[in-house]
Amino acid sequence: MLSLSFLSTSRLVDPVSLPNLTSRMTQSSPPPIPLPAASLSSALQCQHFQSCSGCSHEWNLDRPIVLDDAEKFFKRFGISDFSFDSGRLWEWRCRAKLAVRGSSDNPLIGLYEEGTHNVVDIPQCRAHHPKINATVELLRQGITSLDVQPYDEDQGTGELRYVQMAVTTHNTSLPAAERYKTGKVQVTLVWNSNNEHSPSAEKLNALSYFLWRHGGPRNNIHLIHSIWVNFQTSNTNIIFGNRWRHLLGEKDLWEHIGGIDISLAPSSFGQANTQAFDSLLRKLQKYVPYGASVADIYAGAGIIGLSLAVTRKCRSVKCIEINKESKLSFEKSIGRLPKSVDSSISWHHADASVEPLHWLEGSDVIVVDPPRKGLHPSLIHALRTLPLSEQKAFNRFASLSVKEKDEKRPWILRAREASVHIESKTDWEEIQSWPQTLIYISCGWESFKEDCRSILSSEAWHLEKAHAFNFFPGTESIEVLAVFKRGSPVDLKKKKTAKKKKRKQ
């Protein structure tokens, strides 16, 4: 946290008169765009659609065009009960990264116009949670009142480059149905300086207190959960730098997803559509057997793995993540798990694409949630050749040729140094297991199709179930949840036929 001298009110510039935020928030929105009556129930109706790059589809938000392709694709692999959860169509986005450009008199806070670096102002975004739009309006007033200079990409000058807003709806004092609309916003200001001792520190100080005074808990309208700053001076397109500081409000942002409380730092990845993600997790949990051993690859802060540890009473859960920033969130989330959880839980800072068999071995269920480009080729190869690897492991099991105390491979040693490990209360019998279930979560439809074909082509796996979720209404994207099982469908039919014959005998 920043020093008190940095946030001293004695260094705060005199407050400037603030336009009544209440009236700005409650005033009537612009009249809706006239639409055919039949389409109104699922149309975007956003005044920014033509210029903003955030949404690509204006109609039929409840049925993205890509669904037709998805249904045909899964039907070819024997999935006749493919389902789609359309979810919330508007005000679904609880996490947004917005560029700040323009001038202090006319700040532009929004997204780039398609194919350019011209920022489109989106004060009435229909995708944003209402509290994000309200906080953006407050930030706009603060920039103007305090003469904060938006970033100029061409010159590399200015003070405020970007803002990240993340909404938490975690409030156990309210009924579950009322929590979403009363969410609070964690604000991260991306400041164009190296640290808190730069010449523009007073401006940062003033803007932070402005937001807190007019949107914090003592205001009539409580918008803001907390305020952070990220220092970034790079002239690249990378939004965040490596230096983060907590300024005001609660340090930890909590959300209740998948049956557990999760801590999300502003530096760690979080799903933008928290309600859709919760629906996906509830569906995923049904495909994990009770007492299973799970490896959660591309785990982030461990939300999936920890939710399975609680809801499916897993014997063990390994979370593997390449982003070291997620470790702190994982550690905090573990502290909120029910005391009844009896599972060996670990988080590893490692690249699962390097010798992936190390992470597959010993697990009954593999969960993968890769970036849009899909699985790394080495991981696909490991899944395709799993039967051969399983046989080799069985042959060497008695000799234990690689002993833990003699481990010398540097990537394993580094992963152990960075890992978090919570031991189970139960002394589980050590079982040499290999994955029988693969659960693939995908945000990139085209890359998923390619990975799916590759995995199935070896006949080491077959596709058993497939579902899709509307994580980004107004776009061509769907989030896919696919469940693969070991063996080919032909082999399984033979086994079932053999069992029936035995019963008749």
Short mmCIF file of C-alpha atoms in Angstrom, two decimals:
data_model
loop_
_atom_site.label_atom_id
_atom_site.label_comp_id
_atom_site.label_asym_id
_atom_site.label_seq_id
_atom_site.Cartn_x
_atom_site.Cartn_y
_atom_site.Cartn_z
CA MET A 1 0.00 0.00 0.00
CA LEU A 2 1.21 3.53 -0.69
CA SER A 3 2.71 5.56 2.10
CA LEU A 4 0.50 7.95 4.03
CA SER A 5 2.57 10.84 2.78
CA PHE A 6 1.61 9.94 -0.76
CA LEU A 7 -2.08 9.93 0.09
CA SER A 8 -1.95 12.84 2.49
CA THR A 9 -4.97 15.09 2.26
CA SER A 10 -2.67 18.05 2.80
CA ARG A 11 -1.37 17.52 -0.73
CA LEU A 12 -4.83 17.23 -2.23
CA VAL A 13 -5.84 20.06 -4.48
CA ASP A 14 -8.91 22.02 -3.49
CA PRO A 15 -12.05 20.14 -4.43
CA VAL A 16 -13.90 21.52 -7.39
CA SER A 17 -17.65 21.72 -7.60
CA LEU A 18 -19.01 18.41 -8.84
CA PRO A 19 -22.11 18.16 -11.02
CA ASN A 20 -24.81 16.19 -9.28
CA LEU A 21 -23.91 12.58 -10.00
CA THR A 22 -27.28 11.33 -8.78
CA SER A 23 -29.12 13.26 -11.43
CA ARG A 24 -26.67 12.09 -14.11
CA MET A 25 -27.21 8.47 -13.10
CA THR A 26 -30.97 8.63 -12.85
CA GLN A 27 -31.66 10.81 -15.86
CA SER A 28 -33.46 9.11 -18.72
CA SER A 29 -31.28 7.34 -21.26
CA PRO A 30 -31.36 8.34 -24.92
CA PRO A 31 -34.48 7.08 -26.74
CA PRO A 32 -34.05 3.51 -28.01
CA ILE A 33 -33.31 2.90 -31.65
CA PRO A 34 -36.53 1.92 -33.50
CA LEU A 35 -36.50 -1.83 -34.15
CA PRO A 36 -38.87 -4.42 -35.59
CA ALA A 37 -41.20 -5.60 -32.82
CA ALA A 38 -40.25 -9.26 -33.31
CA SER A 39 -36.57 -8.54 -32.64
CA LEU A 40 -36.83 -6.24 -29.63
CA SER A 41 -36.61 -9.04 -27.08
CA SER A 42 -33.06 -9.97 -28.11
CA ALA A 43 -31.67 -6.86 -29.86
CA LEU A 44 -28.66 -4.91 -28.62
CA GLN A 45 -30.30 -1.45 -28.85
CA CYS A 46 -27.00 0.36 -28.20
CA GLN A 47 -26.31 3.86 -29.50
CA HIS A 48 -22.58 3.07 -29.80
CA PHE A 49 -22.97 0.00 -32.04
CA GLN A 50 -21.92 1.56 -35.35
CA SER A 51 -18.65 3.00 -34.05
CA CYS A 52 -17.60 0.82 -31.10
CA SER A 53 -15.62 -2.38 -31.78
CA GLY A 54 -16.92 -4.17 -28.68
CA CYS A 55 -19.99 -5.75 -30.30
CA SER A 56 -20.23 -7.13 -33.82
CA HIS A 57 -23.87 -8.27 -33.84
CA GLU A 58 -26.94 -6.12 -33.24
CA TRP A 59 -29.66 -8.75 -33.54
CA ASN A 60 -30.51 -12.13 -31.99
CA LEU A 61 -28.19 -11.81 -29.00
CA ASP A 62 -29.76 -14.97 -27.60
CA ARG A 63 -28.57 -17.04 -30.57
CA PRO A 64 -25.12 -16.19 -32.00
CA ILE A 65 -24.67 -17.14 -35.65
CA VAL A 66 -21.85 -19.54 -34.76
CA LEU A 67 -24.36 -21.82 -32.97
CA ASP A 68 -25.51 -23.33 -36.27
CA ASP A 69 -21.95 -24.43 -37.00
CA ALA A 70 -21.52 -25.73 -33.45
CA GLU A 71 -24.64 -27.88 -33.60
CA LYS A 72 -23.59 -29.43 -36.92
CA PHE A 73 -20.03 -30.00 -35.70
CA PHE A 74 -21.03 -31.82 -32.53
CA LYS A 75 -23.72 -33.83 -34.32
CA ARG A 76 -21.01 -35.27 -36.60
CA PHE A 77 -19.32 -36.64 -33.47
CA GLY A 78 -22.49 -38.21 -32.10
CA ILE A 79 -23.65 -35.43 -29.76
CA SER A 80 -27.42 -35.15 -30.18
CA ASP A 81 -28.19 -33.31 -26.93
CA PHE A 82 -25.93 -30.26 -27.40
CA SER A 83 -27.28 -27.36 -25.31
CA PHE A 84 -26.86 -23.59 -25.27
CA ASP A 85 -27.37 -21.27 -22.27
CA SER A 86 -28.15 -17.77 -23.58
CA GLY A 87 -27.91 -16.13 -20.13
CA ARG A 88 -28.14 -12.40 -19.51
CA LEU A 89 -28.14 -10.43 -22.78
CA TRP A 90 -27.46 -6.90 -21.48
CA GLU A 91 -25.48 -5.44 -18.57
CA TRP A 92 -23.52 -8.69 -18.32
CA ARG A 93 -19.95 -7.36 -18.39
CA CYS A 94 -18.45 -7.12 -14.90
CA ARG A 95 -14.85 -6.50 -15.97
CA ALA A 96 -13.76 -3.89 -18.51
CA LYS A 97 -10.45 -2.41 -19.67
CA LEU A 98 -11.01 1.01 -21.24
CA ALA A 99 -8.59 3.39 -22.97
CA VAL A 100 -8.49 7.03 -21.84
CA ARG A 101 -7.69 9.52 -24.59
CA GLY A 102 -8.81 12.96 -25.77
CA SER A 103 -8.27 15.99 -23.52
CA SER A 104 -9.06 16.93 -19.94
CA ASP A 105 -11.92 19.09 -21.23
CA ASN A 106 -13.29 16.29 -23.40
CA PRO A 107 -11.98 12.91 -22.18
CA LEU A 108 -12.78 9.85 -24.29
CA ILE A 109 -13.17 6.68 -22.22
CA GLY A 110 -13.90 3.55 -24.19
CA LEU A 111 -12.66 1.13 -26.84
CA TYR A 112 -10.74 1.56 -30.06
CA GLU A 113 -12.65 1.99 -33.28
CA GLU A 114 -12.27 -1.15 -35.41
CA GLY A 115 -8.87 -1.22 -37.13
CA THR A 116 -7.65 2.04 -35.57
CA HIS A 117 -6.32 3.52 -32.34
CA ASN A 118 -9.06 6.13 -32.26
CA VAL A 119 -10.94 5.77 -28.99
CA VAL A 120 -14.74 5.70 -29.13
CA ASP A 121 -16.45 7.14 -26.06
CA ILE A 122 -19.06 4.61 -24.79
CA PRO A 123 -20.84 6.19 -21.78
CA GLN A 124 -24.08 4.26 -22.41
CA CYS A 125 -22.58 0.82 -23.17
CA ARG A 126 -25.36 -1.81 -23.04
CA ALA A 127 -22.93 -4.62 -22.23
CA HIS A 128 -21.44 -2.97 -19.12
CA HIS A 129 -22.82 -3.58 -15.67
CA PRO A 130 -24.64 -0.29 -14.81
CA LYS A 131 -22.16 0.43 -12.02
CA ILE A 132 -19.31 0.47 -14.55
CA ASN A 133 -21.05 3.11 -16.65
CA ALA A 134 -21.79 5.19 -13.54
CA THR A 135 -18.16 4.98 -12.38
CA VAL A 136 -16.91 5.92 -15.85
CA GLU A 137 -19.09 9.04 -15.65
CA LEU A 138 -17.61 9.90 -12.25
CA LEU A 139 -14.08 9.37 -13.60
CA ARG A 140 -14.85 11.64 -16.54
CA GLN A 141 -15.92 14.40 -14.15
CA GLY A 142 -12.79 13.90 -12.07
CA ILE A 143 -10.52 14.17 -15.12
CA THR A 144 -12.17 17.42 -16.17
CA SER A 145 -12.37 18.96 -12.71
CA LEU A 146 -8.74 18.20 -11.81
CA ASP A 147 -7.25 18.81 -15.27
CA VAL A 148 -5.90 15.26 -15.53
CA GLN A 149 -4.29 14.80 -18.94
CA PRO A 150 -5.36 11.69 -20.90
CA TYR A 151 -2.56 9.74 -22.56
CA ASP A 152 -1.30 10.80 -25.99
CA GLU A 153 0.00 7.72 -27.82
CA ASP A 154 1.88 9.66 -30.49
CA GLN A 155 3.81 11.81 -28.02
CA GLY A 156 3.95 9.37 -25.10
CA THR A 157 2.70 12.17 -22.83
CA GLY A 158 -0.24 12.56 -20.51
CA GLU A 159 -1.09 11.00 -17.16
CA LEU A 160 -4.00 8.53 -17.35
CA ARG A 161 -3.59 5.79 -19.98
CA TYR A 162 -6.26 3.23 -19.20
CA VAL A 163 -8.74 2.28 -16.52
CA GLN A 164 -9.79 -1.22 -15.50
CA MET A 165 -13.11 -1.65 -13.74
CA ALA A 166 -14.12 -4.92 -12.05
CA VAL A 167 -17.49 -5.35 -10.36
CA THR A 168 -17.94 -7.51 -7.27
CA THR A 169 -21.45 -8.68 -6.46
CA HIS A 170 -20.35 -10.50 -3.30
CA ASN A 171 -22.60 -9.22 -0.52
CA THR A 172 -23.90 -11.88 1.86
CA SER A 173 -26.03 -9.33 3.72
CA LEU A 174 -28.42 -9.21 0.74
CA PRO A 175 -30.63 -11.91 -0.78
CA ALA A 176 -28.86 -13.58 -3.71
CA ALA A 177 -31.34 -12.14 -6.22
CA GLU A 178 -30.46 -8.56 -5.20
CA ARG A 179 -26.67 -8.81 -5.16
CA TYR A 180 -25.97 -8.31 -8.85
CA LYS A 181 -27.59 -4.89 -9.20
CA THR A 182 -25.90 -3.60 -6.02
CA GLY A 183 -22.36 -4.49 -7.13
CA LYS A 184 -19.35 -2.28 -6.33
CA VAL A 185 -16.49 -1.37 -8.67
CA GLN A 186 -12.79 -1.97 -8.13
CA VAL A 187 -11.06 0.82 -10.10
CA THR A 188 -7.50 0.46 -11.40
CA LEU A 189 -5.94 3.62 -12.85
CA VAL A 190 -3.12 2.90 -15.31
CA TRP A 191 -0.81 5.86 -14.71
CA ASN A 192 1.86 7.05 -17.11
CA SER A 193 4.80 7.11 -14.69
CA ASN A 194 7.35 4.74 -13.19
CA ASN A 195 6.18 4.93 -9.59
CA GLU A 196 4.34 6.91 -6.92
CA HIS A 197 7.19 9.42 -6.58
CA SER A 198 6.83 10.89 -10.07
CA PRO A 199 6.03 14.59 -10.67
CA SER A 200 2.40 13.67 -11.45
CA ALA A 201 1.88 11.97 -8.07
CA GLU A 202 -0.25 14.85 -6.77
CA LYS A 203 -2.62 14.49 -9.70
CA LEU A 204 -2.96 10.76 -9.02
CA ASN A 205 -3.52 11.52 -5.35
CA ALA A 206 -6.18 14.10 -6.17
CA LEU A 207 -8.03 11.91 -8.68
CA SER A 208 -8.08 8.95 -6.30
CA TYR A 209 -9.57 11.01 -3.48
CA PHE A 210 -12.04 12.61 -5.88
CA LEU A 211 -13.37 9.20 -6.86
CA TRP A 212 -13.45 7.98 -3.28
CA ARG A 213 -15.16 11.08 -1.92
CA HIS A 214 -17.91 11.05 -4.52
CA GLY A 215 -18.29 7.29 -5.04
CA GLY A 216 -17.08 5.69 -1.82
CA PRO A 217 -19.07 4.24 1.10
CA ARG A 218 -19.84 7.64 2.68
CA ASN A 219 -21.53 8.94 -0.45
CA ASN A 220 -25.26 8.66 -1.04
CA ILE A 221 -24.53 6.47 -4.05
CA HIS A 222 -21.91 3.90 -3.16
CA LEU A 223 -20.20 2.93 -6.42
CA ILE A 224 -16.59 2.15 -5.61
CA HIS A 225 -15.22 -0.87 -3.80
CA SER A 226 -11.55 0.13 -3.97
CA ILE A 227 -8.95 2.05 -5.97
CA TRP A 228 -5.65 0.70 -7.29
CA VAL A 229 -2.96 2.14 -9.52
CA ASN A 230 -0.76 0.40 -12.07
CA PHE A 231 2.35 2.23 -13.28
CA GLN A 232 3.11 1.85 -16.98
CA THR A 233 5.45 3.89 -19.21
CA SER A 234 5.99 1.44 -22.08
CA ASN A 235 5.17 2.71 -25.57
CA THR A 236 3.78 -0.70 -26.59
CA ASN A 237 0.15 -1.85 -26.68
CA ILE A 238 0.56 -3.70 -23.39
CA ILE A 239 -1.97 -2.19 -20.99
CA PHE A 240 -0.38 -2.99 -17.62
CA GLY A 241 3.10 -2.53 -16.22
CA ASN A 242 4.62 -4.66 -13.46
CA ARG A 243 4.14 -2.22 -10.56
CA TRP A 244 0.81 -2.27 -8.70
CA ARG A 245 -0.25 -0.27 -5.64
CA HIS A 246 -3.41 -0.35 -3.52
CA LEU A 247 -4.65 3.17 -2.74
CA LEU A 248 -8.08 3.26 -1.10
CA GLY A 249 -10.88 0.95 0.01
CA GLU A 250 -10.77 -2.79 0.59
CA LYS A 251 -7.63 -4.46 -0.63
CA ASP A 252 -9.26 -7.77 -1.54
CA LEU A 253 -12.06 -8.15 -4.07
CA TRP A 254 -14.18 -11.23 -3.45
CA GLU A 255 -16.72 -12.98 -5.64
CA HIS A 256 -18.85 -16.08 -5.03
CA ILE A 257 -18.56 -18.34 -8.07
CA GLY A 258 -19.05 -22.07 -8.47
CA GLY A 259 -20.01 -22.51 -4.83
CA ILE A 260 -16.90 -20.89 -3.31
CA ASP A 261 -15.53 -17.47 -2.40
CA ILE A 262 -12.77 -16.35 -4.76
CA SER A 263 -10.27 -13.52 -4.30
CA LEU A 264 -9.32 -11.73 -7.52
CA ALA A 265 -6.43 -9.28 -7.58
CA PRO A 266 -6.58 -6.60 -10.29
CA SER A 267 -3.47 -8.17 -11.84
CA SER A 268 -5.00 -11.64 -12.21
CA PHE A 269 -7.31 -12.87 -14.95
CA GLY A 270 -11.03 -12.79 -14.23
CA GLN A 271 -14.00 -13.70 -16.40
CA ALA A 272 -15.95 -10.66 -17.63
CA ASN A 273 -19.32 -12.43 -17.48
CA THR A 274 -19.41 -13.79 -13.94
CA GLN A 275 -22.99 -15.07 -14.09
CA ALA A 276 -22.37 -17.09 -17.26
CA PHE A 277 -19.13 -18.42 -15.78
CA ASP A 278 -20.99 -19.55 -12.66
CA SER A 279 -23.52 -21.40 -14.86
CA LEU A 280 -20.67 -23.13 -16.71
CA LEU A 281 -19.03 -24.21 -13.46
CA ARG A 282 -22.27 -25.68 -12.13
CA LYS A 283 -22.60 -27.73 -15.32
CA LEU A 284 -18.91 -28.77 -15.29
CA GLN A 285 -19.11 -30.05 -11.72
CA LYS A 286 -21.59 -32.73 -12.76
CA TYR A 287 -18.98 -34.43 -14.94
CA VAL A 288 -16.37 -34.86 -12.19
CA PRO A 289 -16.79 -38.02 -10.07
CA TYR A 290 -16.81 -37.64 -6.30
CA GLY A 291 -13.37 -38.23 -4.79
CA ALA A 292 -11.56 -37.78 -8.10
CA SER A 293 -8.00 -36.53 -8.52
CA VAL A 294 -8.05 -33.41 -10.74
CA ALA A 295 -5.42 -31.47 -12.70
CA ASP A 296 -6.57 -27.95 -13.61
CA ILE A 297 -4.36 -26.71 -16.46
CA TYR A 298 -4.34 -23.01 -17.43
CA ALA A 299 -5.77 -22.59 -13.94
CA GLY A 300 -5.36 -18.85 -13.35
CA ALA A 301 -6.30 -18.13 -9.73
CA GLY A 302 -7.61 -21.69 -9.37
CA ILE A 303 -11.34 -20.98 -9.45
CA ILE A 304 -12.22 -24.18 -11.32
CA GLY A 305 -9.96 -26.45 -9.30
CA LEU A 306 -11.01 -25.05 -5.92
CA SER A 307 -14.70 -25.23 -6.79
CA LEU A 308 -14.25 -28.92 -7.64
CA ALA A 309 -12.34 -29.57 -4.42
CA VAL A 310 -15.36 -28.28 -2.48
CA THR A 311 -18.34 -29.47 -4.52
CA ARG A 312 -16.97 -32.85 -5.65
CA LYS A 313 -14.93 -33.67 -2.52
CA CYS A 314 -11.85 -34.36 -4.64
CA ARG A 315 -9.02 -36.49 -3.34
CA SER A 316 -6.51 -34.06 -4.82
CA VAL A 317 -6.47 -30.93 -7.00
CA LYS A 318 -3.42 -29.60 -8.85
CA CYS A 319 -3.67 -26.12 -10.37
CA ILE A 320 -1.03 -25.28 -13.00
CA GLU A 321 -0.66 -21.67 -14.16
CA ILE A 322 2.07 -19.77 -16.00
CA ASN A 323 1.12 -16.32 -14.62
CA LYS A 324 2.79 -15.90 -11.23
CA GLU A 325 0.47 -12.98 -10.37
CA SER A 326 -2.35 -15.47 -9.77
CA LYS A 327 -0.59 -17.12 -6.83
CA LEU A 328 -1.62 -14.54 -4.23
CA SER A 329 -5.30 -14.75 -5.20
CA PHE A 330 -5.12 -18.54 -4.96
CA GLU A 331 -3.61 -18.40 -1.47
CA LYS A 332 -6.30 -16.00 -0.24
CA SER A 333 -9.09 -18.10 -1.73
CA ILE A 334 -7.82 -21.20 0.06
CA GLY A 335 -8.27 -19.33 3.35
CA ARG A 336 -12.01 -19.03 2.65
CA LEU A 337 -12.61 -22.71 1.83
CA PRO A 338 -14.95 -24.59 4.20
CA LYS A 339 -13.14 -26.35 7.02
CA SER A 340 -14.81 -29.59 5.95
CA VAL A 341 -12.72 -29.72 2.75
CA ASP A 342 -10.45 -32.75 2.89
CA SER A 343 -8.35 -32.56 -0.24
CA SER A 344 -4.70 -32.25 -1.15
CA ILE A 345 -4.63 -28.90 -2.99
CA SER A 346 -1.67 -27.34 -4.78
CA TRP A 347 -0.93 -24.43 -7.11
CA HIS A 348 2.11 -24.57 -9.37
CA HIS A 349 3.74 -21.70 -11.23
CA ALA A 350 4.69 -23.69 -14.31
CA ASP A 351 4.25 -23.97 -18.06
CA ALA A 352 2.16 -27.10 -18.56
CA SER A 353 3.26 -27.32 -22.20
CA VAL A 354 6.75 -28.34 -21.06
CA GLU A 355 6.69 -32.12 -20.53
CA PRO A 356 2.91 -32.15 -19.93
CA LEU A 357 2.84 -35.81 -18.96
CA HIS A 358 4.19 -34.80 -15.55
CA TRP A 359 0.89 -32.98 -14.88
CA LEU A 360 -1.37 -35.61 -16.44
CA GLU A 361 0.04 -38.52 -14.46
CA GLY A 362 -1.77 -39.21 -11.21
CA SER A 363 -5.01 -37.52 -12.27
CA ASP A 364 -8.43 -39.00 -13.03
CA VAL A 365 -9.79 -35.79 -14.55
CA ILE A 366 -8.02 -33.12 -16.61
CA VAL A 367 -9.58 -29.68 -16.96
CA VAL A 368 -8.14 -27.35 -19.60
CA ASP A 369 -9.17 -23.72 -20.10
CA PRO A 370 -6.66 -22.40 -22.67
CA PRO A 371 -6.49 -18.95 -24.26
CA ARG A 372 -8.30 -18.25 -27.53
CA LYS A 373 -5.57 -19.87 -29.64
CA GLY A 374 -6.25 -23.26 -28.05
CA LEU A 375 -4.07 -25.98 -26.55
CA HIS A 376 -0.32 -26.04 -27.00
CA PRO A 377 0.74 -28.72 -29.54
CA SER A 378 2.78 -30.57 -26.91
CA LEU A 379 -0.28 -30.94 -24.69
CA ILE A 380 -2.39 -32.23 -27.59
CA HIS A 381 0.35 -34.74 -28.41
CA ALA A 382 0.41 -35.91 -24.79
CA LEU A 383 -3.36 -36.45 -24.80
CA ARG A 384 -3.28 -38.28 -28.14
CA THR A 385 -0.51 -40.66 -27.03
CA LEU A 386 -1.79 -41.17 -23.50
CA PRO A 387 -2.36 -44.95 -23.82
CA LEU A 388 1.30 -45.47 -24.83
CA SER A 389 2.53 -43.25 -21.99
CA GLU A 390 0.31 -45.14 -19.56
CA GLN A 391 1.80 -48.47 -20.59
CA LYS A 392 5.36 -47.17 -20.29
CA ALA A 393 4.61 -45.78 -16.83
CA PHE A 394 3.15 -49.11 -15.76
CA ASN A 395 6.28 -50.96 -16.91
CA ARG A 396 8.60 -48.70 -14.94
CA PHE A 397 6.37 -48.28 -11.87
CA ALA A 398 8.10 -50.99 -9.84
CA SER A 399 11.59 -49.64 -10.49
CA LEU A 400 10.73 -45.95 -9.82
CA SER A 401 13.59 -44.87 -12.11
CA VAL A 402 12.99 -41.18 -11.36
CA LYS A 403 12.97 -40.72 -7.62
CA GLU A 404 11.63 -37.55 -6.06
CA LYS A 405 14.75 -36.96 -3.96
CA ASP A 406 16.96 -37.25 -7.07
CA GLU A 407 14.88 -34.88 -9.22
CA LYS A 408 17.18 -32.64 -11.28
CA ARG A 409 14.94 -31.34 -14.05
CA PRO A 410 14.99 -27.53 -13.60
CA TRP A 411 11.42 -26.91 -14.75
CA ILE A 412 10.08 -29.24 -12.03
CA LEU A 413 12.33 -27.72 -9.39
CA ARG A 414 11.20 -24.19 -10.29
CA ALA A 415 7.54 -25.26 -10.19
CA ARG A 416 8.01 -26.72 -6.71
CA GLU A 417 9.65 -23.57 -5.39
CA ALA A 418 6.71 -21.43 -6.52
CA SER A 419 3.96 -23.86 -5.51
CA VAL A 420 1.37 -23.58 -2.75
CA HIS A 421 0.47 -26.89 -1.12
CA ILE A 422 -2.28 -27.74 1.36
CA GLU A 423 -2.18 -31.31 2.65
CA SER A 424 -5.30 -33.45 3.03
CA LYS A 425 -6.34 -34.54 6.52
CA THR A 426 -6.85 -38.07 5.21
CA ASP A 427 -3.93 -40.33 4.36
CA TRP A 428 -5.18 -41.36 0.92
CA GLU A 429 -3.84 -44.55 -0.61
CA GLU A 430 -1.38 -43.68 -3.39
CA ILE A 431 -2.92 -44.71 -6.70
CA GLN A 432 -1.12 -44.73 -10.02
CA SER A 433 -3.85 -43.21 -12.17
CA TRP A 434 -4.11 -41.64 -15.59
CA PRO A 435 -6.87 -39.36 -16.88
CA GLN A 436 -10.14 -41.00 -17.86
CA THR A 437 -11.99 -37.70 -18.35
CA LEU A 438 -10.90 -34.56 -20.21
CA ILE A 439 -12.99 -31.40 -19.76
CA TYR A 440 -12.17 -28.72 -22.32
CA ILE A 441 -13.39 -25.14 -21.82
CA SER A 442 -12.89 -23.00 -24.91
CA CYS A 443 -13.40 -19.34 -25.77
CA GLY A 444 -12.09 -19.81 -29.34
CA TRP A 445 -14.48 -21.81 -31.50
CA GLU A 446 -12.22 -22.28 -34.51
CA SER A 447 -9.22 -23.35 -32.43
CA PHE A 448 -11.44 -25.72 -30.43
CA LYS A 449 -12.66 -27.47 -33.58
CA GLU A 450 -9.08 -28.02 -34.69
CA ASP A 451 -8.01 -29.31 -31.24
CA CYS A 452 -11.10 -31.52 -30.98
CA ARG A 453 -10.46 -33.19 -34.34
CA SER A 454 -6.82 -33.76 -33.40
CA ILE A 455 -7.65 -35.29 -30.01
CA LEU A 456 -10.31 -37.59 -31.46
CA SER A 457 -8.25 -38.70 -34.47
CA SER A 458 -6.03 -40.91 -32.30
CA GLU A 459 -9.08 -42.80 -30.96
CA ALA A 460 -7.60 -42.46 -27.48
CA TRP A 461 -10.64 -40.35 -26.61
CA HIS A 462 -14.24 -39.94 -27.65
CA LEU A 463 -16.56 -36.97 -27.24
CA GLU A 464 -19.32 -37.61 -24.72
CA LYS A 465 -21.04 -34.25 -24.00
CA ALA A 466 -20.99 -30.69 -25.30
CA HIS A 467 -22.57 -27.46 -24.08
CA ALA A 468 -22.17 -23.79 -24.98
CA PHE A 469 -22.64 -20.57 -23.01
CA ASN A 470 -23.26 -17.00 -24.09
CA PHE A 471 -20.24 -15.36 -22.42
CA PHE A 472 -20.14 -12.40 -24.83
CA PRO A 473 -23.61 -11.47 -26.15
CA GLY A 474 -23.38 -9.25 -29.20
CA THR A 475 -20.32 -11.03 -30.59
CA GLU A 476 -19.58 -14.15 -32.63
CA SER A 477 -18.07 -15.87 -29.59
CA ILE A 478 -19.45 -18.75 -27.56
CA GLU A 479 -17.85 -20.50 -24.60
CA VAL A 480 -17.75 -24.26 -25.12
CA LEU A 481 -17.74 -26.94 -22.43
CA ALA A 482 -16.80 -30.29 -23.97
CA VAL A 483 -16.40 -33.58 -22.10
CA PHE A 484 -14.14 -36.29 -23.52
CA LYS A 485 -13.82 -39.85 -22.20
CA ARG A 486 -11.01 -42.35 -22.71
CA GLY A 487 -11.36 -44.92 -25.47
CA SER A 488 -13.21 -44.95 -28.77
CA PRO A 489 -17.01 -45.23 -28.97
CA VAL A 490 -16.60 -48.58 -30.78
CA ASP A 491 -14.62 -50.03 -27.87
CA LEU A 492 -17.23 -48.83 -25.40
CA LYS A 493 -20.07 -50.40 -27.39
CA LYS A 494 -18.18 -53.72 -27.38
CA LYS A 495 -17.72 -53.52 -23.59
CA LYS A 496 -21.41 -52.75 -23.05
CA THR A 497 -22.44 -55.63 -25.34
CA ALA A 498 -20.12 -58.01 -23.46
CA LYS A 499 -21.59 -56.95 -20.11
CA LYS A 500 -25.14 -57.57 -21.38
CA LYS A 501 -24.18 -61.06 -22.58
CA LYS A 502 -22.67 -61.90 -19.16
CA ARG A 503 -25.86 -60.78 -17.41
CA LYS A 504 -27.99 -63.00 -19.65
CA GLN A 505 -25.76 -65.96 -18.87
#
